[in-house]
CSV table of C-alpha atoms and ligand atoms in Angstrom, one decimal:
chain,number,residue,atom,x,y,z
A,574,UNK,CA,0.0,0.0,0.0
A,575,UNK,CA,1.1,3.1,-1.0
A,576,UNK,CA,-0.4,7.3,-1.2
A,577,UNK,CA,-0.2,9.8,-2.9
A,578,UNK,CA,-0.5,13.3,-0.2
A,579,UNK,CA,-0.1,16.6,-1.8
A,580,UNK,CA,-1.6,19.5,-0.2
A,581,UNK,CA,-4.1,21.4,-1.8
A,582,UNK,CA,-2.3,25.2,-1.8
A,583,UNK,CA,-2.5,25.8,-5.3
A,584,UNK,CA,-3.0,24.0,-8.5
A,585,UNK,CA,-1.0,20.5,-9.3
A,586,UNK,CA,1.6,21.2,-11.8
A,587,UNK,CA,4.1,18.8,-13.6
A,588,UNK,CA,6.1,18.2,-10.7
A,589,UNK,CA,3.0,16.6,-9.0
A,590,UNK,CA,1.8,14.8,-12.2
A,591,UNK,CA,5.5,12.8,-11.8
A,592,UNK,CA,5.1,12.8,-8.3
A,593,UNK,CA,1.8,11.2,-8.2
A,594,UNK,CA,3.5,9.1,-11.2
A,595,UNK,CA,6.1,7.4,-9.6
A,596,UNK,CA,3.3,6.7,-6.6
A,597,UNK,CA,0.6,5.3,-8.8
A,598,UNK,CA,2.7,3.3,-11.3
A,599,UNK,CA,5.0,1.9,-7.5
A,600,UNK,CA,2.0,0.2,-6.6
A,601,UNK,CA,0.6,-0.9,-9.9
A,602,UNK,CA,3.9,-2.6,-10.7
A,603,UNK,CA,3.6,-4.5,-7.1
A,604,UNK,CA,0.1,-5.2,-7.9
A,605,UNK,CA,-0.7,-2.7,-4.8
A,606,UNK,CA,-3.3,-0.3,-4.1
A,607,UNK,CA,-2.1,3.5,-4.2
A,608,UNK,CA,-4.5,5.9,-1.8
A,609,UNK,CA,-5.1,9.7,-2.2
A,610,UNK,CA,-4.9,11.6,1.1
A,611,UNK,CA,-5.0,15.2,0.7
A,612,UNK,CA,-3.0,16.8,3.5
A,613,UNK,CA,-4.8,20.0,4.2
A,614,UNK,CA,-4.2,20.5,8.1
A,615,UNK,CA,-3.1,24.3,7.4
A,616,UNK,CA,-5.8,26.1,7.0
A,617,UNK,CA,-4.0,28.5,6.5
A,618,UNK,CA,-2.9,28.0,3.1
A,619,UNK,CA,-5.1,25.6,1.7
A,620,UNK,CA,-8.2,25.9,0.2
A,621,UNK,CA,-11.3,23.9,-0.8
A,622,UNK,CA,-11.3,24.7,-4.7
A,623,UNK,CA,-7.8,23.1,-4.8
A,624,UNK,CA,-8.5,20.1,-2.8
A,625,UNK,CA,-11.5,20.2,-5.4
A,626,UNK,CA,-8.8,20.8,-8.7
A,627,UNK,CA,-6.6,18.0,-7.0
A,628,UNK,CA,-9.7,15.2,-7.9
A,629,UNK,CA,-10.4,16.5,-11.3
A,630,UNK,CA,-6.7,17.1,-13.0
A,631,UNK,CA,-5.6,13.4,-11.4
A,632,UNK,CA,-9.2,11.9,-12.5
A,633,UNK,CA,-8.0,13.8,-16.2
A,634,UNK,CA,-4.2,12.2,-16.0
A,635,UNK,CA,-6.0,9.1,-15.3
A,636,UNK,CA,-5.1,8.0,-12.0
A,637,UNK,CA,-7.2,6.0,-10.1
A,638,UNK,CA,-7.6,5.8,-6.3
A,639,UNK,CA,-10.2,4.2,-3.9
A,640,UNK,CA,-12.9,6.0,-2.6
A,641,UNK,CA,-13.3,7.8,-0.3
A,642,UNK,CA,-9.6,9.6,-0.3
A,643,UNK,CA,-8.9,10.5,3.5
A,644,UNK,CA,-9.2,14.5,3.9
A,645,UNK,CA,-6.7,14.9,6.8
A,646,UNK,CA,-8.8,18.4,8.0
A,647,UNK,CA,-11.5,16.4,8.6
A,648,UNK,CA,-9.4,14.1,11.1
A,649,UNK,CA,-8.3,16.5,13.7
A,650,UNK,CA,-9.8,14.8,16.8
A,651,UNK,CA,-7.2,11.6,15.8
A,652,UNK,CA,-4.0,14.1,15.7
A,653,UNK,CA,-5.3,15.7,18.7
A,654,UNK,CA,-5.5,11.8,20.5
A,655,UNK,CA,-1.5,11.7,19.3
A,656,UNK,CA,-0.5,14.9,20.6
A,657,UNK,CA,-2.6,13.6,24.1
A,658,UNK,CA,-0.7,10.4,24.2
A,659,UNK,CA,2.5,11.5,23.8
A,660,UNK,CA,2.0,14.4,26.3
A,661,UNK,CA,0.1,11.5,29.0
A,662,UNK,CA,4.0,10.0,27.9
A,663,UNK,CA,5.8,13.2,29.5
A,664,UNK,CA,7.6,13.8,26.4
A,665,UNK,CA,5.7,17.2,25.3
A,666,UNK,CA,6.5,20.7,26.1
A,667,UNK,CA,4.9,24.1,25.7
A,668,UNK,CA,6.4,26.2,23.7
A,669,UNK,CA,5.6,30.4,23.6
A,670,UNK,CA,8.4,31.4,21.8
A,671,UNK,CA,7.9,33.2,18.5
A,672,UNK,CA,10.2,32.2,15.4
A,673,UNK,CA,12.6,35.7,16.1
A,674,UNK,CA,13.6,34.2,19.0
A,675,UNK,CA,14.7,30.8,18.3
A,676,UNK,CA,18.0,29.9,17.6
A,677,UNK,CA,19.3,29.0,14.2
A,678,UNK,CA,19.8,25.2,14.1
A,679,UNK,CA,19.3,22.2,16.5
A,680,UNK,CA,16.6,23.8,19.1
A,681,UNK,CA,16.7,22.3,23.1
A,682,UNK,CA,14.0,23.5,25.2
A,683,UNK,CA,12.4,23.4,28.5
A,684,UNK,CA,9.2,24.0,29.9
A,685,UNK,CA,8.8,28.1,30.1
A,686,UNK,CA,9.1,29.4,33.5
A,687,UNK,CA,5.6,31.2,34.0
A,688,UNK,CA,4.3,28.3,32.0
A,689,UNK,CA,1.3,28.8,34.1
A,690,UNK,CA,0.6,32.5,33.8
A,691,UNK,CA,0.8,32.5,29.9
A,692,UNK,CA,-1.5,29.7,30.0
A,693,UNK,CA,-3.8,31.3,33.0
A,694,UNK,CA,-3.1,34.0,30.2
A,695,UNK,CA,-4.1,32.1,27.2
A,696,UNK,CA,-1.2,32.9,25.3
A,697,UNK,CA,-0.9,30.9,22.1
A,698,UNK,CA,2.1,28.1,22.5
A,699,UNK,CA,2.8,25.0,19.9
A,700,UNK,CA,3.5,21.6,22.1
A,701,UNK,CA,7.1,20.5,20.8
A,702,UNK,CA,8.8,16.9,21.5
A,703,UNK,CA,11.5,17.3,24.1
A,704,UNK,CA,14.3,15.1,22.5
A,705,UNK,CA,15.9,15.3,26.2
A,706,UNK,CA,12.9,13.6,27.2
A,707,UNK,CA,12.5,11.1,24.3
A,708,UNK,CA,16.4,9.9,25.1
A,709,UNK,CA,15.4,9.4,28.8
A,710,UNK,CA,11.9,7.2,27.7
A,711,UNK,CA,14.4,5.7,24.6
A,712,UNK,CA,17.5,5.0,27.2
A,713,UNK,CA,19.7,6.4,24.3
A,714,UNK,CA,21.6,9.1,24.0
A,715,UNK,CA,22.8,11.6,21.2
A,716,UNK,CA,19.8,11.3,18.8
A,717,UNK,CA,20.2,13.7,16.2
A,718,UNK,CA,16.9,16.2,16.4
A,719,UNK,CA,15.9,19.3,17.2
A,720,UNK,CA,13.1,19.9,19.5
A,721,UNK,CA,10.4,19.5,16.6
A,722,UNK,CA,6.9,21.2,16.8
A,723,UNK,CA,3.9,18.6,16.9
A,724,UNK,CA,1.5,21.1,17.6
A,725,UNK,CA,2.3,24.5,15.7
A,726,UNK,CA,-0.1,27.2,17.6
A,727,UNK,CA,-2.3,28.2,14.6
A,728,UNK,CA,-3.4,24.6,13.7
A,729,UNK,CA,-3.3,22.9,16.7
A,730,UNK,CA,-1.3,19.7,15.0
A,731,UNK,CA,1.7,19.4,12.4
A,732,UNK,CA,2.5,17.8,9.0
A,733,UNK,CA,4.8,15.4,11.1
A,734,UNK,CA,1.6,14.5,13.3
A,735,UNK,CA,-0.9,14.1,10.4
A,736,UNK,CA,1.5,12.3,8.3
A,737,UNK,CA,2.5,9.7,10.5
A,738,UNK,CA,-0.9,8.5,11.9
A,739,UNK,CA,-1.8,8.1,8.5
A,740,UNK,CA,0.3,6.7,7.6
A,741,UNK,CA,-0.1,3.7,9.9
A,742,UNK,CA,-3.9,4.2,9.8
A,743,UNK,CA,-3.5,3.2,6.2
A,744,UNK,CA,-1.5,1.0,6.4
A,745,UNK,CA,1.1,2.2,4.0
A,746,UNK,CA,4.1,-0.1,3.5
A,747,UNK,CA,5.8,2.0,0.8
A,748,UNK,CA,5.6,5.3,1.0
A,749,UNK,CA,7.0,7.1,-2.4
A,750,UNK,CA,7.7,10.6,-1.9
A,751,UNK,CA,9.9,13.6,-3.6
A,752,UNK,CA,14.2,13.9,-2.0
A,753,UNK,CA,12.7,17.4,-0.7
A,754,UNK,CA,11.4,15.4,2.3
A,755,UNK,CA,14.1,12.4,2.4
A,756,UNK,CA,15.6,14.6,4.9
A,757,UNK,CA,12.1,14.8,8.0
A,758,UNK,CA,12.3,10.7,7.3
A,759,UNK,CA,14.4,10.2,10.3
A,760,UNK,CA,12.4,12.2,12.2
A,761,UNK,CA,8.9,10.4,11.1
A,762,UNK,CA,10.8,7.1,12.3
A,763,UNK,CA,11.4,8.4,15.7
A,764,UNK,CA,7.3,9.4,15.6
A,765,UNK,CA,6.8,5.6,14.8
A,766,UNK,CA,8.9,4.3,17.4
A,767,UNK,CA,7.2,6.1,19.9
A,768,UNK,CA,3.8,5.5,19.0
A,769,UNK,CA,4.2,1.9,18.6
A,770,UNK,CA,3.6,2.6,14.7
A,771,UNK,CA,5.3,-0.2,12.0
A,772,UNK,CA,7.6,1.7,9.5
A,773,UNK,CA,7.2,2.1,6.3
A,774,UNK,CA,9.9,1.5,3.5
A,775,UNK,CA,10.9,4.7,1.9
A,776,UNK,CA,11.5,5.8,-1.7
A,777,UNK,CA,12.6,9.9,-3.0
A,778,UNK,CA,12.0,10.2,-6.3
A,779,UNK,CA,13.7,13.0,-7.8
A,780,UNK,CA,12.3,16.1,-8.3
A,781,UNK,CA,11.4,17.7,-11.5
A,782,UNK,CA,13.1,21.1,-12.6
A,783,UNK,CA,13.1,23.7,-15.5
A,784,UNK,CA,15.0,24.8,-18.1
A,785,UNK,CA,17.3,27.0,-15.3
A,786,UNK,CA,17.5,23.7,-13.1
A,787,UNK,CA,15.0,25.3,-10.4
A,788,UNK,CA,12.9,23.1,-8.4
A,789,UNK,CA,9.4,23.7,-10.3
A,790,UNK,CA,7.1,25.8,-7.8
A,791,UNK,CA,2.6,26.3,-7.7
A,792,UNK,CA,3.9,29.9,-8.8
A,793,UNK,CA,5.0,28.5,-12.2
A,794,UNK,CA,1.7,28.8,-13.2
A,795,UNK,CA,2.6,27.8,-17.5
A,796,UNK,CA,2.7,24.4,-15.8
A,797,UNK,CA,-0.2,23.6,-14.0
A,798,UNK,CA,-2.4,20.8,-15.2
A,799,UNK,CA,-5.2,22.4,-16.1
A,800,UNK,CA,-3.5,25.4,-18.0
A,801,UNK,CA,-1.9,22.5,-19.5
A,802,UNK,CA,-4.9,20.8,-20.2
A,803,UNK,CA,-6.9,24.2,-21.8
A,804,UNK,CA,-3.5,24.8,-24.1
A,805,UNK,CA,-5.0,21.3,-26.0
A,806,UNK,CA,-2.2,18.9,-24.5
A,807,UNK,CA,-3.9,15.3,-23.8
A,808,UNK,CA,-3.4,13.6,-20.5
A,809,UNK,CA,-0.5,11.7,-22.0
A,810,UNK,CA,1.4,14.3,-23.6
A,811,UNK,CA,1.4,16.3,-20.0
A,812,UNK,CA,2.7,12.7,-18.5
A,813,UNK,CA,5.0,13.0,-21.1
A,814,UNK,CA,6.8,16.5,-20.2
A,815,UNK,CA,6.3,15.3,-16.6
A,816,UNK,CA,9.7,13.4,-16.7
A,817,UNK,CA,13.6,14.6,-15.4
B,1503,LIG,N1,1.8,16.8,1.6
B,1503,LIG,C1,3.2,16.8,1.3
B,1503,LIG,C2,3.5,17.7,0.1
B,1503,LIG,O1,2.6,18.1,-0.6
B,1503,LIG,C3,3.7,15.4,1.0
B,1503,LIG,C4,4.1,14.8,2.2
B,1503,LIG,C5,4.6,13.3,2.1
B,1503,LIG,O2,4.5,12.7,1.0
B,1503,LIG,O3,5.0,12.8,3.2
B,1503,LIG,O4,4.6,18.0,-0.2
């Protein structure tokens, strides 16, 4: 079992038609299933109409999934259960601080001082994994992470959260993703090993570039499927230009 997860923040371009590619065609090959899950926890940037685009231009490519594809915004209550769990572990702390005054790098923190005032307060805080902690629960030592949020303070979960659970929820043995995110894969393995979750075996695919060798962006709009699709370009031409 594999997915396919992008997040609905703009329209899928070529980079996502190779992305979701090298997903669908994984599975087919193994005679597995592939799963869409759109991973729109960040309200923030996401919108509806895109979740809405991400259907249509993959149902146009041709890709086929089974239905109902899990909407991870609809889900909250389970990330919330995660984020309870591991702070019932001890292994969660508040965190108040705002970006400016983080460090650059690996980040150790404690629990803040007048924790309970700013809560009393209701100051906004993200809950972050205390890797100190983590080593103590683990009995290991030297494990090489920062303090990572697992509940950012806007959205009340993360991507590492969401991801994860689903990930085992689904249970995804392959998970084929871009070499942007090779480098959170340690981390997502630590998340399993606390939660009791099986790991997955992992596969970055390269990522697809322009003419100038820059990682294609939603802001290069020339390539989005359905611009693609108005020029006159057939759903195998665009998986065509979708290659490195
Ligand atoms: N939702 C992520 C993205 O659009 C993919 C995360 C993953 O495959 O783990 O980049």
């Amino acid at each position: 079992m594999t997915r396919f997860a992008p997040s609905p923040t703009g329209y899928l371009h070529l980079g996502h038609a190779y992305a979701a590619e090298q997903a669908f065609s994984y599975a087919q090959e193994r005679g597995g299933t592939c799963v869409l899950r759109i991973e729109d926890i960040d309200h923030t940037r996401c919108k509806p109409e895109y979740t809405k685009a991400i259907y249509e231009d993959l149902d146009w490519l041709g890709f086929d999934w089974p239905l109902p594809a899990r909407v991870q915004s609809q889900h909250l209550m389970d990330y919330q259960k995660v984020i309870d769990q591991l702070n019932d572990m001890g292994l969660l702390y508040r965190c108040f601080k705002t970006r400016k005054e983080l460090p650059d790098g690996v980040y150790r923190g404690t629990p803040d001082p007048d924790e309970a005032r700013r809560v009393s307060d209701h100051e906004a805080f993200a809950w972050r994994l205390s890797i100190a902690e983590v080593e103590a629960h683990l009995g290991e030592t030297d494990l090489p992470f920062t303090d990572e949020i697992l509940a950012r303070k806007d959205i009340g979960t993360s991507y590492h959260v969401a991801c994860c659970h689903d990930d085992a929820l689904q249970s995804i043995t392959h998970v084929v993703r871009g070499m942007d995110i090779a480098p959170l894969t340690g981390f997502q393995n630590l998340l399993q090993r606390l939660m009791g979750w099986p790991q997955p075996e992992y596969f970055h695919h390269e990522l697809l570039t322009n003419a100038q060798g820059e990682k294609l962006a939603k802001r290069n709009h020339d390539t989005t499927i359905r611009s693609l699709r108005d020029q006159g370009f057939t759903p195998a031409q665009v998986l065509d230009m979708a290659r490195p």
